[in-house]
Each structure stands twice: as structure tokens, then as C-alpha cells.
Amino acid sequence: MNGTKANYTVFAPTDEAFEKIPEHGRKPSKEVLKSILLYHVSDDFYPAGRVLHSYTIPTLYEPEKLLGHKQRLTVRVTLKGPAINFYAKLVAVNIFATNGVIHGIDSILVPPPNVAQIIDLLPGEFSTLELGLGKTGLFDKINSTDYPHEGGTFFAPSNFAFQKLGPRINAFLFSKYGAKYLKALLEYHIVVNQTLYSDAFYDATNDDSEDITARPPYYHYDLATTLSGKYLAVDVARYGPFVTIRINGFSRVTIHDGVASDGVIQVVSDVLIPPKNAASGEQAFWKGEEMTVEDLKERLQPFVDENIEL
């Protein structure tokens, strides 16, 4: 930090931020402290203007499950002003130094937990999703230290997204008769080894990474899911500092870049339904039209009898 070979950006907690730590809390180890400190520093130069035009910012912290790329911070402009990771407000900006810039924040940035723990911590948003993951055994799977992956993207349907399926489909999926269909449906939302942020993409399958902001305004990804042989068609469009992400041409990402220690959560507006083959042989994607239990079963039937392992 005292060298001049790089232009660093430091998100520095104020004294008031440290006062939020409970006095009775357990003291962290030196390793934990180092991880926390690394998570406040980027080795790239981000003055305030660039921070506000970024969706995520890479830090010096690199957790094991993100082997190959650094843990990122999420930047959002809220009603109370710019915030880092949705909770740490910027209270001072552009304190320039000879080797970088410092921004003051009112909370300590704690490295995020894994995807499963984040879902568990937000029942108001994901209680239905968590129930489904639990009933199918997928929650324990993705929460396991033996789960082999290097990053990934979880397209997480909110409680409201499940409500939009209607009571009959939900009753079927969460019954003992629909459990195998529910498992296949949820596997269609999980992408491993490919981590898609709003402004960056990391592909551990071929050691590829890229800054999306350097690409044309519109671009497309086909991301392989853990549902055997099925891909998600993801379209990203940029409008200056704004970005929209659509999946299968229909569902939107409503909350971007929920950073996790093993990937990223992109909250989707609808439950993602696998396509079916049309009479012409092409894949027919679901566009939100009313769906019956029989139609859902038809789309998932090819996958429910397979012993699919993540």
C-alpha cells in the first residue's frame, strides 16, 4: 500500500463504522482480518465518477471458490445515496493520494458468504426458493464444501416469481409427486464455473475473463446449467451506465450482482422454465403465458428420471 507501482482504490471505514462492532463479539483471527482488509482495496483506480458508473469493482480478496478471479464489490445508487454492497454508504469521496484514491464509507465491508447462506439470510425474498432447495436436497448440495465449482451464477427466483406460477403449479411442485420435477426446475437456474456480473464475465471452463463494458452495447451468452444439456440464453444490453439482463428473451434480472464467496446471485422476475421443442423442431421458450401442470410436466419430463448430480 505504500508503494507507487499501482493506483489503488481504498474504501476506508470511518471511526463510526468501527463503533458498530459489538463489544461482546468474538475477536477475529489475523487471517480473517487480512481478508476483510483486502476486501476494502482494489488495485485499479476508481475515482468517484467511475465508481458511480460501475456495477461491480474487483478487490484484492480472492476466496477459494472463486479461483481465478477476485471477489467483487457491488455498487448501487440508493435513495440515501451511493452504497457499496447495498449497505455501506459513501460518506466521503475522492481523497487523492500519490498512488490512488480513498473513499470513506460508514460500514465495514465483510466478505460475503456463499450463495446458499445468502438465500438463507433473506427469507423475505427467497423463502419459497429455500424451501424448494431443501425439499430436493439441493440446498445441502450447494452449501457443501465438497461441491466442486470455481465460481458460478445462480439465477434466483423471488417469492413473487413463484407466486406468478399460480397456486396449482406451486401445489404440484411442492407435493411429494412433484419433487422430482421441482429438482429439475431448480437445476435449470444454476450455472457452475461461469460467473456473469453486470460488467464482467469469468469462465473457469476455459480460463477466460472479460470486461463486459469494453464490448458492444448488446451481446449474448449461452450458459450451461446443471440441468443436463440445457442452456440459458442470456442477453445483456447497456445504455450508458445502465444495464439490462434478460434470460430466454423474457425474464428480467431485477436485482443485479448479489456477490457471494462462490459466485454471484442474479435475482430474476420469473421462474425460468426449460423450452420445449415446437412442431418445427425449434426450441419454444416460455414467454409468461398461462401454463398448466401438464404443460410444465411435459417440459421437465425428459429430465426427471435422470440421476443428475451437480
Short mmCIF file of C-alpha atoms in Angstrom, two decimals:
data_model
loop_
_atom_site.label_atom_id
_atom_site.label_comp_id
_atom_site.label_asym_id
_atom_site.label_seq_id
_atom_site.Cartn_x
_atom_site.Cartn_y
_atom_site.Cartn_z
CA MET A 1 0.00 0.00 0.00
CA ASN A 2 2.98 2.29 0.49
CA GLY A 3 4.36 1.63 -2.98
CA THR A 4 3.76 3.64 -6.12
CA LYS A 5 3.64 0.81 -8.70
CA ALA A 6 -0.16 0.79 -8.76
CA ASN A 7 -3.05 3.19 -8.41
CA TYR A 8 -5.13 1.76 -5.57
CA THR A 9 -8.70 2.49 -4.56
CA VAL A 10 -9.42 2.14 -0.85
CA PHE A 11 -12.91 2.10 0.64
CA ALA A 12 -11.97 3.25 4.12
CA PRO A 13 -14.39 2.69 7.03
CA THR A 14 -14.70 5.75 9.28
CA ASP A 15 -14.29 5.60 13.05
CA GLU A 16 -18.08 5.46 13.33
CA ALA A 17 -18.07 2.33 11.17
CA PHE A 18 -15.83 0.55 13.67
CA GLU A 19 -18.07 1.65 16.53
CA LYS A 20 -20.82 -0.55 15.03
CA ILE A 21 -18.88 -3.68 16.01
CA PRO A 22 -20.46 -5.24 19.14
CA GLU A 23 -18.12 -5.07 22.11
CA HIS A 24 -19.05 -8.60 23.17
CA GLY A 25 -18.26 -10.05 19.73
CA ARG A 26 -15.59 -12.68 19.25
CA LYS A 27 -12.28 -11.25 18.07
CA PRO A 28 -11.44 -12.33 14.52
CA SER A 29 -8.23 -14.13 13.66
CA LYS A 30 -5.41 -12.46 11.77
CA GLU A 31 -6.41 -14.38 8.63
CA VAL A 32 -9.98 -13.09 8.85
CA LEU A 33 -8.76 -9.54 9.45
CA LYS A 34 -6.48 -9.77 6.42
CA SER A 35 -9.37 -10.99 4.25
CA ILE A 36 -11.57 -8.11 5.44
CA LEU A 37 -8.86 -5.55 4.75
CA LEU A 38 -8.12 -6.94 1.28
CA TYR A 39 -11.85 -6.69 0.54
CA HIS A 40 -11.66 -2.90 1.00
CA VAL A 41 -8.92 -2.38 -1.62
CA SER A 42 -8.88 -2.51 -5.41
CA ASP A 43 -5.66 -2.37 -7.38
CA ASP A 44 -7.37 -0.27 -10.05
CA PHE A 45 -8.10 3.46 -9.98
CA TYR A 46 -11.75 4.27 -9.26
CA PRO A 47 -12.42 7.97 -8.63
CA ALA A 48 -15.98 8.82 -7.64
CA GLY A 49 -17.22 9.27 -11.21
CA ARG A 50 -16.01 5.82 -12.22
CA VAL A 51 -17.42 4.25 -9.04
CA LEU A 52 -20.88 5.64 -9.84
CA HIS A 53 -20.69 4.29 -13.40
CA SER A 54 -19.63 0.80 -12.28
CA TYR A 55 -21.83 -2.10 -11.27
CA THR A 56 -19.08 -4.10 -9.61
CA ILE A 57 -15.49 -3.42 -8.57
CA PRO A 58 -12.79 -6.11 -8.18
CA THR A 59 -10.89 -6.19 -4.89
CA LEU A 60 -7.65 -7.78 -3.73
CA TYR A 61 -9.54 -10.53 -1.87
CA GLU A 62 -9.73 -13.91 -3.64
CA PRO A 63 -11.73 -16.67 -1.89
CA GLU A 64 -11.08 -20.33 -2.69
CA LYS A 65 -14.37 -20.91 -4.54
CA LEU A 66 -13.65 -18.02 -6.91
CA LEU A 67 -10.32 -19.46 -8.00
CA GLY A 68 -9.18 -17.38 -10.93
CA HIS A 69 -10.88 -14.10 -10.14
CA LYS A 70 -11.16 -11.67 -7.29
CA GLN A 71 -14.15 -11.07 -5.04
CA ARG A 72 -16.05 -8.03 -6.26
CA LEU A 73 -17.96 -5.22 -4.59
CA THR A 74 -21.43 -4.22 -5.75
CA VAL A 75 -22.12 -0.52 -6.36
CA ARG A 76 -25.67 0.81 -6.19
CA VAL A 77 -27.20 4.28 -6.12
CA THR A 78 -29.94 4.15 -3.48
CA LEU A 79 -32.45 6.69 -2.23
CA LYS A 80 -29.94 7.55 0.51
CA GLY A 81 -27.08 7.96 -1.94
CA PRO A 82 -24.39 5.65 -3.37
CA ALA A 83 -23.81 2.44 -1.42
CA ILE A 84 -21.33 -0.42 -1.58
CA ASN A 85 -22.74 -3.96 -1.24
CA PHE A 86 -26.19 -2.42 -0.67
CA TYR A 87 -25.44 -1.26 2.92
CA ALA A 88 -22.20 0.75 3.21
CA LYS A 89 -22.88 4.37 2.27
CA LEU A 90 -20.23 6.59 0.72
CA VAL A 91 -19.70 9.46 3.15
CA ALA A 92 -16.53 10.97 1.64
CA VAL A 93 -15.12 10.71 -1.87
CA ASN A 94 -12.02 11.50 -3.89
CA ILE A 95 -9.37 11.82 -1.20
CA PHE A 96 -6.47 11.59 -3.64
CA ALA A 97 -3.02 10.24 -2.83
CA THR A 98 0.13 9.82 -4.90
CA ASN A 99 -0.74 6.16 -5.52
CA GLY A 100 -4.53 6.14 -5.64
CA VAL A 101 -7.73 7.42 -4.12
CA ILE A 102 -9.65 6.91 -0.86
CA HIS A 103 -13.43 6.90 -0.37
CA GLY A 104 -14.91 6.96 3.13
CA ILE A 105 -17.71 4.51 3.98
CA ASP A 106 -19.93 4.28 7.07
CA SER A 107 -19.80 0.47 7.50
CA ILE A 108 -17.14 -2.21 7.39
CA LEU A 109 -17.29 -4.36 4.25
CA VAL A 110 -17.44 -8.01 5.30
CA PRO A 111 -16.58 -10.61 2.64
CA PRO A 112 -19.86 -12.24 1.62
CA PRO A 113 -20.88 -15.82 2.49
CA ASN A 114 -21.73 -18.41 -0.13
CA VAL A 115 -24.89 -18.42 -2.26
CA ALA A 116 -26.76 -20.85 -0.01
CA GLN A 117 -26.15 -18.78 3.12
CA ILE A 118 -27.25 -15.56 1.42
CA ILE A 119 -30.53 -17.21 0.38
CA ASP A 120 -30.99 -18.43 3.94
CA LEU A 121 -30.38 -14.93 5.33
CA LEU A 122 -33.10 -13.33 3.14
CA PRO A 123 -36.35 -15.23 3.83
CA GLY A 124 -38.48 -12.24 2.87
CA GLU A 125 -37.15 -12.59 -0.67
CA PHE A 126 -36.25 -16.27 -1.02
CA SER A 127 -38.23 -18.41 1.46
CA THR A 128 -40.02 -20.31 -1.33
CA LEU A 129 -36.75 -20.89 -3.18
CA GLU A 130 -35.07 -22.09 0.01
CA LEU A 131 -37.97 -24.45 0.73
CA GLY A 132 -37.63 -25.91 -2.75
CA LEU A 133 -33.86 -26.30 -2.45
CA GLY A 134 -34.34 -28.01 0.91
CA LYS A 135 -37.04 -30.43 -0.28
CA THR A 136 -34.93 -31.55 -3.24
CA GLY A 137 -31.63 -31.85 -1.35
CA LEU A 138 -30.05 -29.14 -3.48
CA PHE A 139 -29.57 -26.73 -0.57
CA ASP A 140 -27.25 -29.14 1.25
CA LYS A 141 -25.51 -29.83 -2.05
CA ILE A 142 -24.68 -26.22 -2.92
CA ASN A 143 -23.84 -25.47 0.73
CA SER A 144 -21.35 -28.34 0.92
CA THR A 145 -17.60 -27.77 0.98
CA ASP A 146 -17.34 -30.79 -1.34
CA TYR A 147 -19.39 -29.05 -4.06
CA PRO A 148 -16.88 -28.79 -6.96
CA HIS A 149 -17.01 -25.47 -8.75
CA GLU A 150 -14.96 -22.35 -9.41
CA GLY A 151 -17.49 -19.57 -9.32
CA GLY A 152 -20.96 -19.72 -10.83
CA THR A 153 -24.20 -17.83 -11.38
CA PHE A 154 -27.45 -18.55 -9.55
CA PHE A 155 -30.49 -17.06 -11.26
CA ALA A 156 -32.66 -16.86 -8.15
CA PRO A 157 -36.46 -16.53 -8.44
CA SER A 158 -38.00 -14.39 -5.72
CA ASN A 159 -41.07 -15.35 -3.71
CA PHE A 160 -43.14 -13.19 -6.05
CA ALA A 161 -41.74 -15.04 -9.07
CA PHE A 162 -43.05 -18.32 -7.65
CA GLN A 163 -46.43 -16.72 -6.94
CA LYS A 164 -46.73 -15.82 -10.62
CA LEU A 165 -46.75 -19.55 -11.48
CA GLY A 166 -50.14 -19.84 -9.80
CA PRO A 167 -51.43 -21.97 -6.91
CA ARG A 168 -51.92 -25.19 -8.89
CA ILE A 169 -48.37 -25.42 -10.21
CA ASN A 170 -46.91 -24.48 -6.83
CA ALA A 171 -49.09 -27.05 -5.07
CA PHE A 172 -47.87 -29.70 -7.51
CA LEU A 173 -44.19 -28.77 -7.34
CA PHE A 174 -44.10 -28.78 -3.54
CA SER A 175 -46.03 -32.05 -3.21
CA LYS A 176 -44.34 -35.45 -2.98
CA TYR A 177 -45.49 -36.15 -6.55
CA GLY A 178 -43.79 -33.05 -7.91
CA ALA A 179 -40.49 -33.24 -6.04
CA LYS A 180 -38.51 -34.69 -8.95
CA TYR A 181 -39.93 -32.01 -11.27
CA LEU A 182 -39.05 -29.33 -8.75
CA LYS A 183 -35.48 -30.56 -8.59
CA ALA A 184 -35.12 -30.43 -12.36
CA LEU A 185 -36.68 -26.97 -12.44
CA LEU A 186 -34.27 -25.59 -9.83
CA GLU A 187 -31.26 -27.17 -11.53
CA TYR A 188 -32.20 -25.11 -14.58
CA HIS A 189 -31.41 -21.96 -12.54
CA ILE A 190 -27.86 -22.97 -11.55
CA VAL A 191 -24.77 -22.29 -13.67
CA VAL A 192 -21.41 -23.53 -12.40
CA ASN A 193 -17.91 -22.30 -13.33
CA GLN A 194 -19.30 -19.37 -15.33
CA THR A 195 -19.78 -16.18 -13.32
CA LEU A 196 -21.76 -13.43 -15.00
CA TYR A 197 -21.76 -9.98 -13.39
CA SER A 198 -23.36 -6.92 -14.94
CA ASP A 199 -19.97 -5.69 -16.11
CA ALA A 200 -17.66 -8.72 -16.06
CA PHE A 201 -17.69 -12.39 -17.04
CA TYR A 202 -15.43 -15.19 -15.79
CA ASP A 203 -15.40 -18.61 -17.40
CA ALA A 204 -13.43 -21.18 -15.42
CA THR A 205 -14.08 -23.80 -18.11
CA ASN A 206 -11.54 -22.15 -20.42
CA ASP A 207 -9.71 -19.70 -18.13
CA ASP A 208 -11.44 -16.81 -19.87
CA SER A 209 -12.40 -13.48 -18.33
CA GLU A 210 -13.52 -10.22 -19.83
CA ASP A 211 -14.63 -6.71 -19.02
CA ILE A 212 -18.15 -6.52 -20.43
CA THR A 213 -18.04 -2.72 -20.53
CA ALA A 214 -15.48 -2.99 -23.34
CA ARG A 215 -17.92 -4.95 -25.51
CA PRO A 216 -20.60 -3.58 -27.89
CA PRO A 217 -23.86 -2.38 -26.28
CA TYR A 218 -25.65 -5.68 -26.97
CA TYR A 219 -24.20 -9.15 -26.50
CA HIS A 220 -25.32 -12.69 -25.86
CA TYR A 221 -24.25 -15.66 -23.73
CA ASP A 222 -25.38 -19.28 -23.70
CA LEU A 223 -24.73 -20.54 -20.18
CA ALA A 224 -24.78 -24.26 -19.43
CA THR A 225 -27.00 -25.13 -16.47
CA THR A 226 -26.78 -28.13 -14.17
CA LEU A 227 -29.91 -29.48 -15.87
CA SER A 228 -28.41 -31.97 -18.29
CA GLY A 229 -27.90 -30.47 -21.74
CA LYS A 230 -29.92 -27.30 -21.13
CA TYR A 231 -28.62 -23.77 -21.59
CA LEU A 232 -29.88 -20.35 -20.58
CA ALA A 233 -29.94 -17.75 -23.35
CA VAL A 234 -28.73 -14.56 -21.67
CA ASP A 235 -28.83 -11.18 -23.40
CA VAL A 236 -27.08 -8.18 -21.88
CA ALA A 237 -27.77 -4.64 -23.09
CA ARG A 238 -26.01 -1.50 -21.93
CA TYR A 239 -27.39 2.03 -22.08
CA GLY A 240 -24.56 4.24 -20.87
CA PRO A 241 -24.23 3.47 -17.16
CA PHE A 242 -27.40 1.33 -17.18
CA VAL A 243 -27.64 -2.36 -17.97
CA THR A 244 -30.46 -4.83 -18.52
CA ILE A 245 -30.14 -8.61 -18.46
CA ARG A 246 -32.81 -10.88 -19.95
CA ILE A 247 -32.95 -14.66 -19.79
CA ASN A 248 -34.56 -16.69 -22.57
CA GLY A 249 -35.79 -13.45 -24.10
CA PHE A 250 -38.38 -12.95 -21.37
CA SER A 251 -37.38 -12.97 -17.71
CA ARG A 252 -35.51 -9.92 -16.44
CA VAL A 253 -32.83 -9.68 -13.78
CA THR A 254 -34.43 -7.36 -11.23
CA ILE A 255 -31.64 -7.23 -8.64
CA HIS A 256 -28.15 -7.41 -10.09
CA ASP A 257 -24.89 -8.72 -8.70
CA GLY A 258 -25.55 -10.25 -5.30
CA VAL A 259 -21.89 -11.09 -4.75
CA ALA A 260 -21.11 -14.36 -2.94
CA SER A 261 -17.95 -16.20 -1.96
CA ASP A 262 -18.68 -18.88 -4.57
CA GLY A 263 -20.21 -16.83 -7.38
CA VAL A 264 -23.00 -14.33 -7.89
CA ILE A 265 -26.78 -14.21 -7.43
CA GLN A 266 -28.87 -12.58 -10.14
CA VAL A 267 -32.49 -12.23 -8.96
CA VAL A 268 -34.96 -12.96 -11.78
CA SER A 269 -38.51 -11.69 -12.24
CA ASP A 270 -39.91 -15.09 -13.21
CA VAL A 271 -39.21 -18.74 -12.54
CA LEU A 272 -37.19 -19.97 -15.52
CA ILE A 273 -38.94 -22.75 -17.46
CA PRO A 274 -37.00 -25.01 -19.86
CA PRO A 275 -38.07 -24.69 -23.51
CA LYS A 276 -39.91 -27.42 -25.38
CA ASN A 277 -39.49 -28.48 -28.98
CA ALA A 278 -42.00 -26.84 -31.31
CA ALA A 279 -43.55 -28.62 -34.30
CA SER A 280 -40.85 -27.08 -36.49
CA GLY A 281 -38.16 -28.66 -34.32
CA GLU A 282 -37.03 -25.34 -32.86
CA GLN A 283 -36.99 -24.68 -29.13
CA ALA A 284 -40.07 -22.83 -27.91
CA PHE A 285 -39.33 -20.67 -24.89
CA TRP A 286 -41.95 -19.82 -22.29
CA LYS A 287 -42.95 -16.14 -22.54
CA GLY A 288 -45.13 -15.85 -19.45
CA GLU A 289 -48.34 -17.25 -20.92
CA GLU A 290 -50.65 -19.21 -18.62
CA MET A 291 -49.26 -22.67 -18.02
CA THR A 292 -50.93 -25.85 -16.79
CA VAL A 293 -49.40 -28.51 -14.61
CA GLU A 294 -49.46 -30.87 -17.60
CA ASP A 295 -47.52 -28.39 -19.75
CA LEU A 296 -44.89 -27.95 -17.03
CA LYS A 297 -44.56 -31.72 -16.65
CA GLU A 298 -44.12 -32.09 -20.41
CA ARG A 299 -41.22 -29.62 -20.39
CA LEU A 300 -39.48 -31.28 -17.44
CA GLN A 301 -40.30 -34.94 -18.14
CA PRO A 302 -37.08 -35.67 -20.11
CA PHE A 303 -35.03 -34.76 -17.03
CA VAL A 304 -36.90 -36.13 -14.03
CA ASP A 305 -35.81 -39.75 -14.44
CA GLU A 306 -32.14 -38.95 -14.76
CA ASN A 307 -29.87 -39.18 -11.75
CA ILE A 308 -28.41 -35.73 -12.22
CA GLU A 309 -25.52 -34.72 -9.99
CA LEU A 310 -24.31 -31.15 -9.71
#
